Structures are given as C-alpha cells and as structure tokens.
Coordinates of C-alpha atoms in Angstrom, one line a residue:
M1 CA 0.0 0.0 0.0
A2 CA 3.0 2.3 0.4
N3 CA 2.8 3.1 -3.3
L4 CA -0.6 4.7 -3.1
P5 CA -0.9 8.5 -3.0
D6 CA -1.7 10.2 0.3
S7 CA -4.9 11.6 -1.2
L8 CA -7.0 10.5 -4.1
F9 CA -7.3 14.1 -5.1
G10 CA -3.7 15.0 -5.0
E11 CA -1.4 15.4 -8.0
P12 CA -0.7 12.0 -9.5
T13 CA 2.9 10.9 -9.5
T14 CA 3.8 10.1 -13.1
A15 CA 6.2 7.4 -13.9
P16 CA 9.1 8.5 -16.1
A17 CA 8.4 8.0 -19.8
P18 CA 10.3 5.2 -21.4
E19 CA 13.2 6.1 -23.6
P20 CA 12.1 6.5 -27.2
I21 CA 13.4 3.8 -29.5
A22 CA 16.0 5.5 -31.7
S23 CA 15.1 5.5 -35.4
H24 CA 18.4 4.7 -37.0
P25 CA 18.7 6.4 -40.4
P26 CA 19.6 4.1 -43.2
H27 CA 23.2 3.9 -44.4
T28 CA 24.0 6.7 -46.8
D29 CA 26.6 4.6 -48.6
L30 CA 24.5 1.9 -50.2
T31 CA 27.0 0.6 -52.7
N32 CA 27.4 -2.8 -51.2
V33 CA 24.2 -3.4 -49.3
P34 CA 21.9 -6.3 -50.2
V35 CA 19.0 -5.7 -52.6
D36 CA 16.3 -6.0 -49.9
E37 CA 18.0 -3.1 -48.0
L38 CA 18.1 -1.1 -51.1
I39 CA 14.4 -1.5 -51.5
L40 CA 13.9 -0.4 -47.9
A41 CA 16.1 2.6 -48.6
L42 CA 13.5 3.8 -51.1
N43 CA 11.2 4.6 -48.1
H44 CA 13.6 7.3 -46.8
A45 CA 13.8 10.6 -48.6
R46 CA 17.6 10.9 -47.8
T47 CA 18.5 7.7 -49.5
R48 CA 15.8 7.3 -52.1
E49 CA 17.7 8.9 -55.0
R50 CA 20.8 6.8 -54.5
A51 CA 18.7 3.6 -54.0
L52 CA 16.8 4.3 -57.2
H53 CA 20.1 4.7 -59.1
L54 CA 21.7 1.5 -57.7
L55 CA 18.5 -0.7 -58.1
S56 CA 18.1 0.6 -61.7
Q57 CA 21.8 -0.1 -62.4
K58 CA 21.8 -3.6 -61.0
R59 CA 18.3 -4.7 -61.9
S60 CA 19.5 -7.3 -64.4
M61 CA 21.5 -9.0 -61.7
F62 CA 18.5 -9.9 -59.5
D63 CA 16.0 -12.5 -60.9
N64 CA 13.4 -11.8 -58.3
L65 CA 13.8 -8.0 -58.0
A66 CA 10.4 -7.4 -59.7
V67 CA 8.7 -9.7 -57.1
L68 CA 10.4 -8.0 -54.2
I69 CA 9.4 -4.5 -55.5
W70 CA 5.8 -5.5 -56.1
H71 CA 5.2 -7.2 -52.7
S72 CA 7.3 -5.0 -50.4
F73 CA 5.3 -2.5 -48.4
G74 CA 5.0 0.9 -49.9
T75 CA 7.5 0.5 -52.7
M76 CA 5.1 0.8 -55.7
F77 CA 3.6 3.9 -54.0
T78 CA 7.0 5.4 -53.7
L79 CA 7.8 4.8 -57.4
L80 CA 4.5 6.3 -58.5
K81 CA 5.1 9.3 -56.3
E82 CA 8.5 9.8 -57.9
I83 CA 6.7 9.8 -61.3
M84 CA 3.9 12.1 -60.3
D85 CA 6.2 14.6 -58.7
V86 CA 7.4 15.8 -62.2
Y87 CA 4.0 16.0 -63.9
H88 CA 3.8 19.8 -63.4
L89 CA 7.1 20.2 -65.3
L90 CA 6.1 18.2 -68.4
S91 CA 4.7 21.2 -70.3
K92 CA 7.7 23.4 -69.4
P93 CA 11.3 23.4 -70.5
E94 CA 12.4 23.8 -66.8
L95 CA 12.6 20.0 -66.4
T96 CA 16.3 19.3 -65.5
E97 CA 18.4 16.3 -66.5
K98 CA 18.9 15.4 -62.9
A99 CA 15.1 15.3 -62.2
S100 CA 14.5 13.4 -65.4
T101 CA 17.2 10.8 -64.6
R102 CA 15.8 10.2 -61.2
V103 CA 12.3 9.5 -62.7
C104 CA 13.9 7.4 -65.4
N105 CA 15.4 5.2 -62.7
A106 CA 12.0 4.7 -61.2
L107 CA 10.6 3.9 -64.6
A108 CA 13.3 1.4 -65.2
L109 CA 12.2 -0.5 -62.0
L110 CA 8.6 -0.4 -63.3
Q111 CA 9.9 -1.9 -66.6
C112 CA 11.4 -4.7 -64.5
V113 CA 8.0 -5.4 -62.9
A114 CA 6.2 -5.2 -66.3
S115 CA 8.5 -7.8 -67.8
H116 CA 8.4 -10.4 -65.0
P117 CA 5.9 -13.3 -65.6
E118 CA 4.7 -13.2 -61.9
T119 CA 4.1 -9.4 -61.7
R120 CA 3.1 -8.5 -65.3
V121 CA -0.6 -9.2 -65.0
P122 CA -1.1 -7.6 -61.5
F123 CA 0.9 -4.6 -62.8
M124 CA -1.5 -4.3 -65.8
K125 CA -4.6 -4.9 -63.7
A126 CA -3.6 -2.2 -61.3
E127 CA -3.5 0.1 -64.4
I128 CA 0.0 1.3 -63.5
P129 CA 0.8 2.0 -67.2
L130 CA -1.7 4.9 -67.1
Y131 CA 0.7 6.8 -64.9
L132 CA 3.2 6.8 -67.8
Y133 CA 0.9 8.2 -70.5
P134 CA 1.6 11.9 -69.6
F135 CA 5.3 11.3 -70.5
L136 CA 4.2 10.0 -73.9
N137 CA 1.9 12.9 -74.5
T138 CA 4.5 15.7 -74.2
T139 CA 5.6 17.4 -77.4
I140 CA 8.8 19.0 -76.0
K141 CA 11.9 17.5 -77.7
E142 CA 14.5 18.5 -75.1
K143 CA 16.8 15.7 -73.7
P144 CA 15.1 15.4 -70.3
H145 CA 11.7 15.0 -71.8
E146 CA 13.0 12.6 -74.5
C147 CA 14.5 10.4 -71.7
L148 CA 11.2 10.2 -70.0
R149 CA 9.5 9.4 -73.3
L150 CA 11.9 6.6 -74.2
T151 CA 11.9 5.0 -70.8
S152 CA 8.1 5.1 -70.6
L153 CA 7.9 3.4 -74.0
G154 CA 10.3 0.8 -72.7
V155 CA 7.8 -0.1 -70.0
I156 CA 5.0 -0.5 -72.5
G157 CA 7.3 -2.4 -74.9
A158 CA 8.1 -4.9 -72.1
L159 CA 4.4 -5.6 -71.7
V160 CA 3.8 -6.2 -75.4
K161 CA 6.8 -8.4 -76.0
V162 CA 5.0 -11.5 -74.7
N163 CA 2.1 -11.6 -77.2
D164 CA -0.5 -11.7 -74.4
K165 CA -4.0 -10.9 -75.6
E166 CA -5.0 -9.4 -72.3
V167 CA -2.2 -6.9 -72.6
I168 CA -3.3 -5.8 -76.1
Y169 CA -6.9 -5.5 -75.0
F170 CA -5.8 -3.4 -72.0
L171 CA -3.6 -1.1 -74.2
L172 CA -6.4 -0.7 -76.8
K173 CA -8.9 0.1 -74.0
T174 CA -6.6 2.8 -72.6
E175 CA -6.0 4.4 -76.1
I176 CA -2.2 3.7 -76.3
V177 CA -2.2 4.0 -80.1
P178 CA -2.5 7.9 -80.3
Y179 CA 0.2 8.2 -77.7
C180 CA 2.5 6.0 -79.8
L181 CA 1.7 8.0 -82.9
R182 CA 2.7 11.1 -81.1
C183 CA 6.0 9.6 -80.0
M184 CA 6.6 8.5 -83.6
D185 CA 6.1 12.1 -84.6
V186 CA 8.1 14.0 -82.0
G187 CA 10.5 11.4 -80.5
K188 CA 14.1 10.9 -81.5
G189 CA 15.3 7.7 -83.4
L190 CA 15.1 5.2 -80.5
S191 CA 11.7 6.5 -79.3
K192 CA 10.4 6.2 -82.8
T193 CA 11.7 2.7 -83.0
V194 CA 10.1 1.5 -79.7
A195 CA 6.8 3.3 -80.4
T196 CA 6.6 1.6 -83.9
F197 CA 7.4 -1.7 -82.3
I198 CA 4.5 -1.3 -79.9
V199 CA 2.1 -0.5 -82.8
Q200 CA 3.5 -3.5 -84.8
K201 CA 2.7 -5.8 -81.8
I202 CA -0.8 -4.4 -81.6
L203 CA -1.3 -4.9 -85.3
M204 CA -0.2 -8.5 -85.0
N205 CA -3.2 -9.1 -82.8
E206 CA -6.5 -9.8 -84.6
E207 CA -8.4 -7.4 -82.3
G208 CA -5.6 -4.8 -82.6
L209 CA -5.7 -4.9 -86.4
R210 CA -9.5 -4.5 -86.4
Y211 CA -9.2 -1.6 -84.0
C212 CA -6.6 0.2 -86.2
C213 CA -8.6 -0.3 -89.5
I214 CA -12.2 -0.1 -88.5
I215 CA -12.2 3.8 -88.5
A216 CA -10.8 5.5 -91.5
D217 CA -9.3 8.4 -89.6
R218 CA -7.4 5.9 -87.3
F219 CA -6.0 4.0 -90.3
F220 CA -5.0 7.3 -92.0
A221 CA -3.3 8.5 -88.8
I222 CA -1.2 5.4 -88.6
T223 CA -0.2 5.4 -92.3
R224 CA 0.6 9.1 -92.1
A225 CA 2.9 8.5 -89.1
L226 CA 4.7 5.7 -90.9
E227 CA 5.2 7.8 -94.0
T228 CA 6.6 10.7 -92.0
M229 CA 9.1 8.4 -90.5
M230 CA 10.1 7.1 -93.9
E231 CA 10.9 10.7 -94.9
T232 CA 13.1 11.1 -91.8
L233 CA 14.9 7.8 -92.6
S234 CA 16.1 9.3 -95.9
E235 CA 18.2 11.7 -93.7
E236 CA 19.0 9.4 -90.8
P237 CA 18.9 5.7 -92.0
S238 CA 18.0 3.1 -89.3
Q239 CA 17.7 -0.5 -90.1
R240 CA 15.8 -1.4 -86.9
L241 CA 13.2 1.3 -87.5
L242 CA 12.7 0.4 -91.2
K243 CA 12.1 -3.2 -90.2
H244 CA 9.3 -2.3 -87.8
I245 CA 7.8 0.1 -90.4
V246 CA 7.8 -2.7 -93.0
R247 CA 6.2 -5.1 -90.5
C248 CA 3.5 -2.5 -89.7
Y249 CA 2.6 -2.1 -93.3
L250 CA 2.6 -5.9 -93.8
M251 CA 0.2 -6.4 -90.9
L252 CA -2.0 -3.6 -92.2
S253 CA -2.2 -5.4 -95.5
E254 CA -3.8 -8.3 -93.7
S255 CA -7.0 -6.3 -93.6
P256 CA -8.7 -6.3 -97.1
R257 CA -10.0 -2.8 -96.5
A258 CA -6.6 -1.4 -95.4
C259 CA -4.8 -3.3 -98.2
L260 CA -7.0 -1.4 -100.6
G261 CA -6.0 1.9 -99.0
L262 CA -2.3 1.0 -99.1
G263 CA -2.5 0.7 -102.9
R264 CA -2.7 4.5 -102.8
L265 CA -0.9 5.3 -99.5
L266 CA 2.2 3.1 -99.6
P267 CA 5.2 5.4 -100.0
R268 CA 7.0 5.0 -103.3
M269 CA 10.3 5.6 -101.6
L270 CA 9.9 2.3 -99.8
S271 CA 11.0 0.5 -102.9
H272 CA 14.1 2.8 -103.4
S273 CA 17.4 1.1 -103.3
A274 CA 18.5 3.3 -100.4
F275 CA 15.9 1.5 -98.2
T276 CA 15.9 -2.0 -99.7
D277 CA 19.7 -2.2 -99.2
L278 CA 19.1 -1.8 -95.4
L279 CA 17.0 -4.9 -95.4
H280 CA 19.3 -7.3 -97.2
D281 CA 21.0 -8.4 -94.0
D282 CA 17.7 -9.8 -92.7
P283 CA 16.1 -12.4 -95.0
T284 CA 13.0 -12.6 -92.9
V285 CA 12.2 -8.9 -93.1
M286 CA 13.2 -8.9 -96.8
S287 CA 10.7 -11.7 -97.4
S288 CA 8.1 -9.7 -95.5
F289 CA 8.9 -6.6 -97.7
K290 CA 8.4 -8.6 -100.9
Q291 CA 5.2 -10.1 -99.6
L292 CA 3.9 -6.6 -98.8
L293 CA 4.7 -5.3 -102.3
R294 CA 3.1 -8.4 -103.9
K295 CA -0.1 -8.1 -101.8
V296 CA -0.5 -4.4 -102.5
H297 CA 0.2 -4.9 -106.2
E298 CA -2.3 -7.8 -106.5
N299 CA -4.9 -5.7 -104.7
R300 CA -4.4 -2.8 -107.2
L301 CA -5.0 -5.2 -110.1

C-alpha cells in the first residue's frame, strides 16, 4: 500500500516516460548493401535517389527484383510518387536532366515489374501504365523530356513483348495508339523505333488490327505517321526502325479494306534502293517486304 498516494485528489505521480526507440537512419553509402536493404532505402527521402540509381543499375543481376518490388510494403507507391512529382514540369522546358534521370530510374524499375511473368498481369490490372501516359503525351523535344518518353515506352514495350491478348486489350482500352503515334512524330530515333514496335505488336493481334482499321481516320493517322518516319529515314537511316515500319505495313495489308488503301498510300520511296539495301541483311524482313509489295500490287490489279 506504500505506493498509493496520500490523497486520491492529490497530484498524480507520473512514472518516467520510457526512452524512445532510436530511429536509425539508413546507411547513406548503399553501394554494397543487399537488394532488400536497397528496396527499404526507397522509403527514406535521404537515401531514395541513391537507392533508385543502384537498383536501376543492378536490376538485371537480380532475378526476383520485380517480385520484391511488387510485394514489399509501400515500394510501388514510392515509385509512382516519384513519377507524379514531375508531372507539373512536363509542359515546361524547366525539367532538369537530374530530375529526369531520377524519374527514369523509377521507370526502369517499373519496366522490371512489367516484364516479369509473376508481376506482369497484376501490374497491368492495377493500371500502372496509365501513370506513364503523360510522358508519352508531351511534345517537348529536349533531352530530359526525351529520356522520360523513351523509358516510358520501354515499360509498354516490355508488356507487349510477350504476345498476351490481355495486354493488347488493355492497351487498346486505354488508347495507347494515339500516344505511340505522337512519339513516332516528336520522338528521337530510338523513341520512334520503340513506339513503332508497340504499334506493330498491336497490329499482329487480330483485335488490334481490327481496332486500327475499323475507323478510316485511325487508319490514315497510322499510315501518315509511318510515311513521315520514312521521310526522316532518308536523312537518318535506321535498319531497326525500317524493319518495324515494313512489318507494320505488312500487318495492315492483312485487312482487305486497309490493303486497298495501301494501294494509294504506300510510300513509293519504300522501294528505293537506299531502303531495300538496309533490309538485305535480314532475310525474314526482306521476305516480308516482298510479300507486302506483292499483296498491294495484286490488290491494285
């Protein structure tokens, strides 16, 4: 009873508060820490930029990195926050290379998640690609904007590589084609190539081909973008880009209605020796090119 106060109405004697548990800041030097600690370091503002850089740099070394990123608490939210933090700069030339590089590192980790068989479908069903569309919609051609454009296209490219119908349906539903056409128009060489590759993969799908050809304006927009790129190829030849352009035309020719239109819209420069010489090293694409010309010619007749 000795511990009771003398009076029930007196000032209570408070026990001393326990010592707060020290919140140890994460290591600032993250060079040699394990991958799980790097992922944890993303949750701390002080180490986030360095962790993004190292994880992006070493992502090919860890087979299960995508799974760890997807299932670790708060990591996807952190990556999306990094992306959204630069939205307000997309219509301005003030976007710095440093800020762009930081977001590109976050996008590279999203690409890792998009390409992994265990996380690809959940990534798509969560509609994460929609957060990338603002980067594809910008028309500014400066290097920081171009880096965001190219890396975002890389994430979408990782999704379509696998020939999954669900992925194509999702991309059609979210109107990816106009964004790709914009990138084909304003992007630099590599962005044009990846955007054309995405359109090619969409055209290879039956529903994707129907989507691209069912409305005349949509078909004309695609052929106009392909023709414009052909004109730029005369100044800056690119074998990879030309291959994807030929395959896009070939897939369009699979639609009888589109094939009829190609009789008038297929660029004459496509048969110039300057372009055909670029295809000689790849017998498969050369065969596709000849098949395209034959189909269009037969349709004309």
